[in-house]
Tab-separated table of C-alpha atoms and ligand atoms in Angstrom:
chain	number	residue	atom	x	y	z
A	770	UNK	CA	19.208	-3.406	13.954
A	771	UNK	CA	17.919	-4.841	10.680
A	772	UNK	CA	16.933	-8.502	10.651
A	773	UNK	CA	16.790	-11.228	8.032
A	774	UNK	CA	14.491	-14.138	7.300
A	775	UNK	CA	16.113	-17.537	6.799
A	776	UNK	CA	13.912	-19.734	4.616
A	777	UNK	CA	14.331	-23.452	3.926
A	778	UNK	CA	12.321	-23.715	0.722
A	779	UNK	CA	10.909	-26.454	-1.457
A	780	UNK	CA	7.882	-27.511	0.605
A	781	UNK	CA	4.383	-26.919	-0.846
A	782	UNK	CA	2.530	-24.582	1.529
A	783	UNK	CA	-0.698	-25.846	3.023
A	784	UNK	CA	-3.142	-24.142	5.366
A	785	UNK	CA	-5.351	-21.159	6.055
A	786	UNK	CA	-4.511	-17.498	6.588
A	787	UNK	CA	-6.776	-14.676	7.829
A	788	UNK	CA	-6.244	-11.395	5.964
A	789	UNK	CA	-5.295	-8.301	7.953
A	790	UNK	CA	-7.014	-4.934	7.640
A	791	UNK	CA	-5.766	-2.997	4.621
A	792	UNK	CA	-2.668	-0.884	5.347
A	793	UNK	CA	-3.485	1.441	2.461
A	794	UNK	CA	-7.004	2.017	3.774
A	795	UNK	CA	-6.056	2.443	7.429
A	796	UNK	CA	-3.462	5.165	6.763
A	797	UNK	CA	-5.787	7.667	4.987
A	798	UNK	CA	-8.655	6.950	7.407
A	799	UNK	CA	-6.289	7.695	10.310
A	800	UNK	CA	-5.301	10.972	8.621
A	801	UNK	CA	-9.004	11.853	8.253
A	802	UNK	CA	-9.256	12.046	12.055
A	803	UNK	CA	-7.440	15.390	11.795
A	804	UNK	CA	-10.715	16.813	10.450
A	805	UNK	CA	-12.373	16.239	13.856
A	806	UNK	CA	-12.284	19.035	16.490
A	807	UNK	CA	-12.648	17.768	20.039
A	808	UNK	CA	-14.294	14.585	18.706
A	809	UNK	CA	-13.238	10.933	18.412
A	810	UNK	CA	-12.794	8.548	15.493
A	811	UNK	CA	-12.875	4.817	16.305
A	812	UNK	CA	-11.366	2.584	13.610
A	813	UNK	CA	-11.831	-1.190	13.597
A	814	UNK	CA	-9.610	-3.837	11.992
A	815	UNK	CA	-6.498	-1.643	11.914
A	816	UNK	CA	-3.455	-3.817	11.174
A	817	UNK	CA	-0.583	-3.655	13.655
A	818	UNK	CA	2.147	-2.523	11.240
A	819	UNK	CA	5.207	-0.278	11.342
A	820	UNK	CA	3.531	2.220	8.977
A	821	UNK	CA	0.425	2.389	11.184
A	822	UNK	CA	2.613	3.112	14.226
A	823	UNK	CA	4.424	5.826	12.243
A	824	UNK	CA	1.112	7.466	11.278
A	825	UNK	CA	-0.093	7.236	14.901
A	826	UNK	CA	3.122	8.938	16.075
A	827	UNK	CA	2.636	11.620	13.430
A	828	UNK	CA	-0.922	12.302	14.624
A	829	UNK	CA	0.308	12.428	18.233
A	830	UNK	CA	2.997	14.935	17.233
A	831	UNK	CA	0.195	17.190	15.927
A	832	UNK	CA	-1.621	16.962	19.275
A	833	UNK	CA	-4.017	14.055	18.771
A	834	UNK	CA	-4.332	11.241	21.272
A	835	UNK	CA	-4.194	7.758	19.755
A	836	UNK	CA	-5.085	4.532	21.584
A	837	UNK	CA	-4.389	1.336	19.636
A	838	UNK	CA	-5.032	-2.205	20.924
A	839	UNK	CA	-6.132	-5.452	19.300
A	840	UNK	CA	-6.785	-3.902	15.877
A	841	UNK	CA	-9.023	-1.206	17.419
A	842	UNK	CA	-7.826	2.420	17.240
A	843	UNK	CA	-9.335	5.494	18.912
A	844	UNK	CA	-8.119	8.903	17.741
A	845	UNK	CA	-9.229	12.014	19.605
A	846	UNK	CA	-8.179	15.459	18.489
A	847	UNK	CA	-8.253	18.512	20.785
A	848	UNK	CA	-9.779	21.837	19.733
A	849	UNK	CA	-6.340	23.093	18.695
A	850	UNK	CA	-3.705	21.047	16.888
A	851	UNK	CA	-0.368	21.859	15.317
A	852	UNK	CA	-0.187	22.253	11.545
A	853	UNK	CA	3.560	21.641	11.340
A	854	UNK	CA	4.523	18.021	10.677
A	855	UNK	CA	7.807	16.673	12.124
A	856	UNK	CA	10.354	16.078	9.306
A	857	UNK	CA	11.739	12.867	10.779
A	858	UNK	CA	8.342	11.160	10.731
A	859	UNK	CA	7.342	12.459	7.295
A	860	UNK	CA	10.615	11.243	5.812
A	861	UNK	CA	10.065	7.787	7.312
A	862	UNK	CA	6.909	7.178	5.345
A	863	UNK	CA	5.570	8.715	2.134
A	864	UNK	CA	1.974	8.216	3.212
A	865	UNK	CA	2.591	10.986	5.760
A	866	UNK	CA	1.730	13.348	2.886
A	867	UNK	CA	-1.899	12.331	3.474
A	868	UNK	CA	-2.094	14.753	6.414
A	869	UNK	CA	-1.620	17.745	4.095
A	870	UNK	CA	-5.211	17.936	2.833
A	871	UNK	CA	-6.895	17.468	6.229
A	872	UNK	CA	-4.528	19.981	7.909
A	873	UNK	CA	-5.301	22.607	5.262
A	874	UNK	CA	-9.033	21.934	5.571
A	875	UNK	CA	-9.013	22.122	9.353
A	876	UNK	CA	-6.292	24.687	10.166
A	877	UNK	CA	-6.113	26.687	6.919
A	878	UNK	CA	-2.389	26.098	6.809
A	879	UNK	CA	0.196	23.326	6.875
A	880	UNK	CA	3.953	22.903	6.842
A	881	UNK	CA	5.211	19.514	5.631
A	882	UNK	CA	8.606	18.369	4.342
A	883	UNK	CA	8.386	17.053	0.790
A	884	UNK	CA	8.302	13.251	1.098
A	885	UNK	CA	11.440	11.969	-0.628
A	886	UNK	CA	11.578	9.507	-3.475
A	887	UNK	CA	12.124	5.870	-2.712
A	888	UNK	CA	13.352	2.685	-4.319
A	889	UNK	CA	10.335	2.431	-6.647
A	890	UNK	CA	10.519	5.913	-8.108
A	891	UNK	CA	10.681	9.657	-7.469
A	892	UNK	CA	7.007	9.737	-6.426
A	893	UNK	CA	6.371	13.493	-6.520
A	894	UNK	CA	3.224	15.056	-5.034
A	895	UNK	CA	2.723	17.623	-7.795
A	896	UNK	CA	-0.859	16.460	-8.448
A	897	UNK	CA	-1.707	16.936	-4.765
A	898	UNK	CA	-0.257	20.478	-4.778
A	899	UNK	CA	-1.819	21.396	-8.129
A	900	UNK	CA	-5.271	20.434	-6.841
A	901	UNK	CA	-4.842	22.295	-3.559
A	902	UNK	CA	-3.702	25.383	-5.462
A	903	UNK	CA	-6.847	25.210	-7.614
A	904	UNK	CA	-8.861	25.170	-4.383
A	905	UNK	CA	-7.233	28.474	-3.390
A	906	UNK	CA	-4.259	27.372	-1.321
A	907	UNK	CA	-1.012	29.255	-1.783
A	908	UNK	CA	1.861	26.788	-1.818
A	909	UNK	CA	5.522	27.665	-1.337
A	910	UNK	CA	8.464	25.296	-1.276
A	911	UNK	CA	10.942	26.492	1.352
A	912	UNK	CA	14.066	24.410	2.060
A	913	UNK	CA	12.392	21.240	0.762
A	914	UNK	CA	9.219	21.751	2.760
A	915	UNK	CA	5.722	22.598	1.574
A	916	UNK	CA	4.364	25.761	3.224
A	917	UNK	CA	0.647	25.943	2.433
A	918	UNK	CA	-1.788	28.716	3.407
A	919	UNK	CA	-5.451	28.515	2.527
A	920	UNK	CA	-7.878	30.414	4.706
A	921	UNK	CA	-11.080	28.655	3.592
A	922	UNK	CA	-10.619	26.475	0.521
A	923	UNK	CA	-13.126	26.936	-2.280
A	924	UNK	CA	-14.936	24.143	-4.058
A	925	UNK	CA	-14.004	23.715	-7.755
A	926	UNK	CA	-13.621	21.153	-10.525
A	927	UNK	CA	-10.262	19.327	-10.521
A	928	UNK	CA	-9.179	16.910	-13.241
A	929	UNK	CA	-6.349	14.602	-12.115
A	930	UNK	CA	-3.738	14.108	-14.850
A	931	UNK	CA	-3.225	10.628	-13.403
A	932	UNK	CA	-5.636	8.666	-11.144
A	933	UNK	CA	-3.267	9.072	-8.203
A	934	UNK	CA	-4.423	7.273	-5.040
A	935	UNK	CA	-2.806	9.740	-2.650
A	936	UNK	CA	-3.863	12.828	-4.587
A	937	UNK	CA	-7.466	11.569	-4.691
A	938	UNK	CA	-7.430	10.993	-0.931
A	939	UNK	CA	-5.717	14.279	-0.034
A	940	UNK	CA	-7.998	16.401	-2.248
A	941	UNK	CA	-11.129	14.632	-1.038
A	942	UNK	CA	-10.211	15.385	2.578
A	943	UNK	CA	-9.216	18.967	1.708
A	944	UNK	CA	-12.658	19.500	0.122
A	945	UNK	CA	-14.696	18.398	3.155
A	946	UNK	CA	-14.947	21.964	4.609
A	947	UNK	CA	-14.423	23.879	1.333
A	948	UNK	CA	-16.959	26.551	0.324
A	949	UNK	CA	-19.346	24.930	-2.197
A	950	UNK	CA	-18.950	21.794	-4.284
A	951	UNK	CA	-15.677	20.168	-5.337
A	952	UNK	CA	-15.758	17.779	-8.279
A	953	UNK	CA	-12.736	15.499	-8.625
A	954	UNK	CA	-12.405	13.840	-12.046
A	955	UNK	CA	-10.218	10.986	-13.257
A	956	UNK	CA	-9.791	9.910	-9.629
A	957	UNK	CA	-8.293	6.671	-8.381
A	958	UNK	CA	-10.883	3.905	-7.959
A	959	UNK	CA	-9.000	1.565	-5.626
A	960	UNK	CA	-11.192	-0.057	-2.910
A	961	UNK	CA	-9.232	1.911	-0.302
A	962	UNK	CA	-10.616	5.145	-1.789
A	963	UNK	CA	-14.187	4.003	-1.070
A	964	UNK	CA	-13.207	2.897	2.415
A	965	UNK	CA	-12.123	6.505	3.040
A	966	UNK	CA	-15.355	7.833	1.469
A	967	UNK	CA	-17.411	5.624	3.803
A	968	UNK	CA	-15.407	6.764	6.827
A	969	UNK	CA	-15.782	10.463	5.911
A	970	UNK	CA	-19.506	10.032	5.259
A	971	UNK	CA	-19.926	8.360	8.658
A	972	UNK	CA	-18.335	11.484	10.184
A	973	UNK	CA	-20.880	13.697	8.390
A	974	UNK	CA	-19.105	14.594	5.161
A	975	UNK	CA	-21.299	14.900	2.060
A	976	UNK	CA	-19.599	12.868	-0.678
A	977	UNK	CA	-20.875	11.155	-3.825
A	978	UNK	CA	-18.611	8.504	-5.339
A	979	UNK	CA	-20.170	6.033	-7.742
A	980	UNK	CA	-16.988	4.279	-8.861
A	981	UNK	CA	-16.802	6.034	-12.222
A	982	UNK	CA	-13.747	8.115	-11.334
A	983	UNK	CA	-15.807	11.185	-10.423
A	984	UNK	CA	-16.132	12.196	-6.760
A	985	UNK	CA	-18.323	15.126	-5.653
A	986	UNK	CA	-17.835	16.704	-2.212
A	987	UNK	CA	-20.183	19.342	-0.733
A	988	UNK	CA	-18.435	21.461	1.905
A	989	UNK	CA	-19.892	21.218	5.442
A	990	UNK	CA	-19.255	23.191	8.652
A	991	UNK	CA	-17.808	20.374	10.744
A	992	UNK	CA	-17.637	16.615	11.331
A	993	UNK	CA	-18.572	14.508	14.345
A	994	UNK	CA	-17.350	11.463	16.236
A	995	UNK	CA	-17.865	8.194	14.413
A	996	UNK	CA	-16.505	4.724	13.879
A	997	UNK	CA	-15.106	3.214	10.694
A	998	UNK	CA	-14.225	-0.317	9.603
A	999	UNK	CA	-11.144	-1.064	7.514
A	1000	UNK	CA	-11.539	-3.382	4.528
A	1001	UNK	CA	-9.388	-6.513	4.152
A	1002	UNK	CA	-5.898	-6.049	2.738
A	1003	UNK	CA	-6.150	-7.248	-0.875
A	1004	UNK	CA	-2.382	-7.014	-1.400
A	1005	UNK	CA	-1.472	-9.032	1.680
A	1006	UNK	CA	-4.106	-11.642	0.803
A	1007	UNK	CA	-2.825	-11.896	-2.767
A	1008	UNK	CA	0.730	-12.327	-1.510
A	1009	UNK	CA	-0.252	-15.507	0.342
A	1010	UNK	CA	-2.206	-16.810	-2.645
A	1011	UNK	CA	0.866	-16.275	-4.834
A	1012	UNK	CA	3.035	-18.052	-2.252
A	1013	UNK	CA	0.662	-21.009	-2.612
A	1014	UNK	CA	0.955	-20.804	-6.394
A	1015	UNK	CA	4.767	-20.639	-6.372
A	1016	UNK	CA	5.116	-23.665	-4.070
A	1017	UNK	CA	2.354	-25.691	-5.756
A	1018	UNK	CA	0.573	-25.793	-2.419
A	1019	UNK	CA	-2.973	-25.473	-1.111
A	1020	UNK	CA	-3.560	-22.133	0.607
A	1021	UNK	CA	-6.823	-20.554	1.740
A	1022	UNK	CA	-6.970	-16.848	2.475
A	1023	UNK	CA	-10.079	-15.958	4.486
A	1024	UNK	CA	-11.778	-12.748	5.622
A	1025	UNK	CA	-11.278	-11.072	2.252
A	1026	UNK	CA	-13.424	-9.472	-0.471
A	1027	UNK	CA	-12.576	-11.655	-3.491
A	1028	UNK	CA	-13.806	-9.205	-6.115
A	1029	UNK	CA	-11.098	-6.794	-4.948
A	1030	UNK	CA	-8.556	-9.195	-6.456
A	1031	UNK	CA	-10.401	-10.141	-9.667
A	1032	UNK	CA	-7.443	-9.139	-11.838
A	1033	UNK	CA	-5.099	-11.504	-9.985
A	1034	UNK	CA	-7.570	-14.389	-9.943
A	1035	UNK	CA	-8.165	-14.008	-13.691
A	1036	UNK	CA	-4.404	-14.047	-14.373
A	1037	UNK	CA	-3.862	-17.093	-12.163
A	1038	UNK	CA	-6.665	-18.967	-13.932
A	1039	UNK	CA	-5.134	-17.990	-17.291
A	1040	UNK	CA	-1.879	-19.503	-15.979
A	1041	UNK	CA	-3.671	-22.757	-15.214
A	1042	UNK	CA	-4.049	-22.365	-11.434
A	1043	UNK	CA	-6.953	-24.157	-9.722
A	1044	UNK	CA	-8.956	-21.795	-7.507
A	1045	UNK	CA	-12.127	-21.872	-5.457
A	1046	UNK	CA	-13.739	-18.541	-4.596
A	1047	UNK	CA	-16.517	-17.937	-2.026
A	1048	UNK	CA	-17.956	-14.655	-0.698
A	1049	UNK	CA	-15.192	-14.218	1.849
A	1050	UNK	CA	-12.316	-16.492	0.913
A	1051	UNK	CA	-10.143	-17.843	-1.885
A	1052	UNK	CA	-8.326	-21.178	-2.014
A	1053	UNK	CA	-5.587	-22.049	-4.476
A	1054	UNK	CA	-4.934	-25.754	-5.050
A	1055	UNK	CA	-1.889	-27.622	-6.371
A	1056	UNK	CA	-2.060	-27.523	-10.157
A	1057	UNK	CA	1.503	-28.398	-11.182
A	1058	UNK	CA	3.636	-25.877	-13.014
A	1059	UNK	CA	1.986	-22.578	-13.961
A	1060	UNK	CA	1.878	-21.597	-17.602
A	1061	UNK	CA	3.507	-18.277	-18.573
A	1062	UNK	CA	1.212	-15.238	-18.880
A	1063	UNK	CA	1.715	-11.565	-19.672
A	1064	UNK	CA	0.330	-8.579	-17.807
A	1065	UNK	CA	0.586	-4.836	-17.468
A	1066	UNK	CA	0.117	-3.021	-14.160
A	1067	UNK	CA	-2.582	-0.356	-14.227
A	1068	UNK	CA	-4.615	1.757	-11.796
A	1069	UNK	CA	-7.538	-0.180	-10.300
A	1070	UNK	CA	-9.373	-2.205	-11.513
A	1071	UNK	CA	-6.316	-3.090	-13.604
A	1072	UNK	CA	-3.621	-5.427	-12.336
A	1073	UNK	CA	-2.169	-3.772	-9.188
A	1074	UNK	CA	1.422	-2.543	-9.238
A	1075	UNK	CA	1.656	-3.658	-5.604
A	1076	UNK	CA	1.403	-7.274	-6.781
A	1077	UNK	CA	3.883	-6.960	-9.637
A	1078	UNK	CA	6.963	-8.186	-7.716
A	1079	UNK	CA	5.063	-11.061	-6.096
A	1080	UNK	CA	3.486	-12.334	-9.351
A	1081	UNK	CA	6.914	-12.069	-11.009
A	1082	UNK	CA	8.341	-14.389	-8.350
A	1083	UNK	CA	5.674	-16.980	-9.167
A	1084	UNK	CA	6.175	-16.574	-12.945
A	1085	UNK	CA	9.935	-17.248	-12.586
A	1086	UNK	CA	8.951	-20.911	-12.317
A	1087	UNK	CA	6.229	-20.915	-14.991
A	1088	UNK	CA	6.524	-22.861	-18.227
A	1089	UNK	CA	7.416	-20.496	-21.081
A	1090	UNK	CA	8.152	-16.788	-21.295
A	1091	UNK	CA	6.067	-14.191	-19.445
A	1092	UNK	CA	6.135	-10.426	-19.937
A	1093	UNK	CA	5.358	-8.092	-17.013
A	1094	UNK	CA	5.010	-4.407	-17.890
A	1095	UNK	CA	5.148	-1.847	-15.067
A	1096	UNK	CA	3.187	1.235	-16.109
A	1097	UNK	CA	2.465	2.881	-12.738
A	1098	UNK	CA	5.928	3.440	-11.245
A	1099	UNK	CA	9.137	4.536	-12.938
A	1100	UNK	CA	11.446	1.879	-11.582
A	1101	UNK	CA	9.787	-0.935	-9.746
A	1102	UNK	CA	12.183	-3.679	-10.888
A	1103	UNK	CA	14.851	-3.683	-8.170
A	1104	UNK	CA	13.718	-7.172	-7.148
A	1105	UNK	CA	14.707	-8.526	-10.598
A	1106	UNK	CA	18.455	-8.645	-9.884
A	1107	UNK	CA	17.739	-10.343	-6.559
A	1108	UNK	CA	15.498	-12.958	-8.207
A	1109	UNK	CA	18.181	-13.558	-10.857
A	1110	UNK	CA	20.653	-14.307	-8.029
A	1111	UNK	CA	18.336	-17.234	-7.237
A	1112	UNK	CA	18.549	-18.608	-10.755
A	1113	UNK	CA	15.635	-16.767	-12.317
A	1114	UNK	CA	16.120	-15.668	-15.930
A	1115	UNK	CA	14.635	-12.183	-16.186
A	1116	UNK	CA	15.667	-9.481	-18.650
A	1117	UNK	CA	14.500	-5.886	-18.381
A	1118	UNK	CA	13.645	-4.011	-21.545
A	1119	UNK	CA	12.482	-0.457	-20.810
A	1120	UNK	CA	9.515	-0.818	-18.433
A	1121	UNK	CA	8.971	-4.504	-19.165
A	1122	UNK	CA	10.468	-7.610	-17.571
A	1123	UNK	CA	10.862	-10.651	-19.834
A	1124	UNK	CA	10.701	-13.715	-17.595
A	1125	UNK	CA	12.001	-16.978	-19.068
A	1126	UNK	CA	10.586	-19.662	-16.788
A	1127	UNK	CA	13.017	-22.066	-15.112
A	1128	UNK	CA	12.406	-25.488	-13.556
A	1129	UNK	CA	13.610	-24.456	-10.111
A	1130	UNK	CA	15.192	-21.648	-8.098
A	1131	UNK	CA	18.248	-21.906	-5.840
A	1132	UNK	CA	18.494	-20.304	-2.423
A	1133	UNK	CA	20.674	-17.184	-2.034
A	1134	UNK	CA	21.297	-14.140	0.143
A	1135	UNK	CA	18.973	-11.452	-1.222
A	1136	UNK	CA	18.059	-7.886	-0.322
A	1137	UNK	CA	14.573	-6.463	0.160
A	1138	UNK	CA	14.424	-2.985	-1.401
A	1139	UNK	CA	10.793	-2.174	-0.583
A	1140	UNK	CA	8.011	-4.051	1.099
A	1141	UNK	CA	6.524	-5.664	-2.008
A	1142	UNK	CA	9.934	-6.582	-3.438
A	1143	UNK	CA	10.694	-8.174	-0.079
A	1144	UNK	CA	7.464	-10.150	-0.236
A	1145	UNK	CA	8.443	-11.375	-3.707
A	1146	UNK	CA	11.808	-12.602	-2.406
A	1147	UNK	CA	10.099	-14.489	0.410
A	1148	UNK	CA	7.830	-16.174	-2.152
A	1149	UNK	CA	10.880	-17.113	-4.238
A	1150	UNK	CA	12.680	-18.391	-1.130
A	1151	UNK	CA	9.706	-20.568	-0.178
A	1152	UNK	CA	9.745	-22.081	-3.675
A	1153	UNK	CA	13.544	-22.452	-3.943
A	1154	UNK	CA	15.038	-25.875	-3.286
A	1155	UNK	CA	17.381	-24.879	-0.426
A	1156	UNK	CA	18.196	-21.996	1.952
A	1157	UNK	CA	17.466	-18.322	1.235
A	1158	UNK	CA	18.145	-15.338	3.488
A	1159	UNK	CA	16.067	-12.226	2.827
A	1160	UNK	CA	17.803	-9.181	4.375
A	1161	UNK	CA	16.329	-5.799	5.398
A	1162	UNK	CA	13.099	-7.237	6.758
A	1163	UNK	CA	12.199	-3.807	8.154
A	1164	UNK	CA	10.659	-3.010	4.780
A	1165	UNK	CA	8.432	-6.060	4.973
A	1166	UNK	CA	7.257	-5.534	8.552
A	1167	UNK	CA	5.832	-2.197	7.330
A	1168	UNK	CA	3.080	-3.993	5.454
A	1169	UNK	CA	2.700	-7.575	6.645
A	1170	UNK	CA	1.169	-8.182	10.088
A	1171	UNK	CA	2.188	-11.381	11.984
A	1172	UNK	CA	4.214	-12.386	8.921
A	1173	UNK	CA	6.226	-15.100	10.708
A	1174	UNK	CA	3.168	-16.664	12.406
A	1175	UNK	CA	1.095	-16.634	9.229
A	1176	UNK	CA	3.834	-18.203	7.119
A	1177	UNK	CA	4.564	-20.882	9.733
A	1178	UNK	CA	0.823	-21.641	9.977
A	1179	UNK	CA	0.887	-22.721	6.331
A	1180	UNK	CA	4.000	-24.846	6.701
A	1181	UNK	CA	6.829	-22.449	5.869
A	1182	UNK	CA	10.190	-23.393	7.388
A	1183	UNK	CA	11.453	-19.940	8.397
A	1184	UNK	CA	13.346	-18.155	11.157
A	1185	UNK	CA	13.949	-14.463	11.821
A	1186	UNK	CA	17.565	-13.658	12.706
A	1187	UNK	CA	19.511	-10.437	13.300
A	1188	UNK	CA	21.447	-9.469	10.177
A	1189	UNK	CA	25.161	-9.942	10.912
A	1190	UNK	CA	25.773	-6.804	8.892
A	1191	UNK	CA	23.456	-4.181	7.486
A	1192	UNK	CA	23.458	-5.098	3.837
A	1193	UNK	CA	24.426	-1.897	2.014
A	1194	UNK	CA	22.852	-0.948	-1.245
A	1195	UNK	CA	19.571	0.432	-2.467
A	1196	UNK	CA	17.986	-0.292	0.863
A	1197	UNK	CA	19.673	2.927	2.083
A	1198	UNK	CA	17.012	4.862	0.161
A	1199	UNK	CA	14.027	6.247	2.120
A	1200	UNK	CA	11.161	3.791	2.404
A	1201	UNK	CA	8.388	3.885	-0.204
B	450	LIG	C1	-0.484	4.400	-3.122
B	450	LIG	O1	0.683	5.199	-3.202
B	450	LIG	C2	-0.101	3.189	-2.277
B	450	LIG	N1	0.302	3.640	-0.946
B	450	LIG	C3	1.045	2.441	-2.952
B	450	LIG	O2	1.294	1.272	-2.177
B	450	LIG	C4	0.605	2.009	-4.344
B	450	LIG	O3	1.683	1.388	-5.000
B	450	LIG	C5	0.137	3.247	-5.145
B	450	LIG	O4	-0.890	3.939	-4.415
B	450	LIG	C6	-0.407	2.868	-6.511
B	450	LIG	O5	-1.490	1.990	-6.358
B	450	LIG	C7	-0.658	3.974	-0.059
B	450	LIG	O6	-1.848	3.934	-0.352
B	450	LIG	C8	-0.178	4.382	1.307
B	450	LIG	P1	-0.058	7.213	-6.591
B	450	LIG	P2	0.585	6.695	-3.867
B	450	LIG	O7	-0.171	8.616	-6.153
B	450	LIG	O8	-0.681	7.329	-3.446
B	450	LIG	C9	2.778	9.282	-9.754
B	450	LIG	C10	2.555	-0.276	-0.971
B	450	LIG	O9	3.334	-1.135	-1.382
B	450	LIG	N2	2.368	10.527	-9.098
B	450	LIG	O10	-1.271	6.507	-7.104
B	450	LIG	O11	1.849	7.385	-3.553
B	450	LIG	C11	3.674	8.439	-8.846
B	450	LIG	O12	5.015	8.867	-8.967
B	450	LIG	C12	2.587	1.115	-1.562
B	450	LIG	O13	1.679	-0.478	-0.097
B	450	LIG	C13	2.811	11.741	-9.614
B	450	LIG	O14	3.532	11.787	-10.605
B	450	LIG	O15	0.531	6.328	-5.402
B	450	LIG	C14	3.460	7.049	-9.372
B	450	LIG	O16	4.294	6.849	-10.496
B	450	LIG	C15	3.759	1.307	-2.510
B	450	LIG	N3	2.439	12.890	-9.001
B	450	LIG	C16	1.991	7.062	-9.824
B	450	LIG	O17	1.640	8.438	-9.967
B	450	LIG	C17	1.627	12.889	-7.893
B	450	LIG	O18	1.309	13.981	-7.383
B	450	LIG	C18	1.039	6.414	-8.825
B	450	LIG	O19	1.156	7.118	-7.620
B	450	LIG	C19	1.187	11.650	-7.378
B	450	LIG	C20	1.562	10.490	-7.997
């Protein structure tokens, strides 16, 4: 049964939040455990999220054993595992495609349903498959599933047409046992990529990644038990900072790596926000109404697409007209119509949103279409002057650990209720 969040808005948030471990680092590191044969990977600071549970269930379905308690996860894989992924789990979460590379590397074959599109775009995996083919895999699409055969993959040079996060991660893991050296070029440079590199290195992989978008992997015979630490979740942390900005509050987010969110901090300062930044935390202070700014989402270190909905919610109340251009995903503007229901004045022109700032937002019943759009609607509800209900919270619980506790700890007046009716609409699409 879906649930909804009832928010009584209008109160400046005040307090301190500890960032969770990064969802988008934990998922690929969990998938990397497939590369171990009869060994164990211990992962620290794993966030307790719906997507993490889905990935754990997927690994169990392949034959791994997964223990998960108090942010610590232990994944042991037997000498033999299955290479066929269960369609129901893969369709639940796109990040399931991250098991393709490790399965091919370890088993020489893999069968995986094509992950569907979702509310933010079609999200194909053509770059993943193109790279694996260059490494010698034969790939067939049979009834909407990828059937891959590889034998032993061979090291080669692969240029990514786009610095895809998932393709970078899948190809890096596929290359760990390949014959010879694999050079990946034009790779993603998100912090989560380097978290995976560190985890693979700790297991014995030979990888060079200097942050320039080139990653070199020397094939090895096998990997060994190890432990890995997950970096702080820069997107979750930024969401709480933006909630502080939108409510003109004072919010500290601790246990983070501030330089992972440089692009956001620079934009907030440009908008007139008052910030203090230490080695491990950021505080935003009341600074009155933000000034309008313009931005374009880009692969890291550019402004992250995963913060685009949340920053838009804050800019709805800024003075002047802001322009937000989405260059990473095809259609990541489904939150715009929901924000406009709350009195925002946003027009979409091609892949840009023109946001005419308003003095205040009004509460409304709104629909979360993916986890970041849902986070944006919560931010808008916290800033609005009366009651907002955000439906389809399931999306949000995928990426935000202890959401209710953390929001209440900074003064949010919220309650989680069962949705009287499942709100039909775009939320019927598979999850991103
Ligand atoms: C990762 O998704 C994140 N998910 C996404 O976060 C994030 O939005 C995205 O990277 C971009 O930063 C995880 O890490 C689990 P991409 P991923 O491959 O790997 C196109 C969240 O909210 N593309 O970098 O799927 C694709 O369609 C989620 O936590 C191809 O065309 O992203 C998109 O337009 C949402 N062909 C663009 O590239 C491919 O083979 C970026 O995709 C692969 C990607």
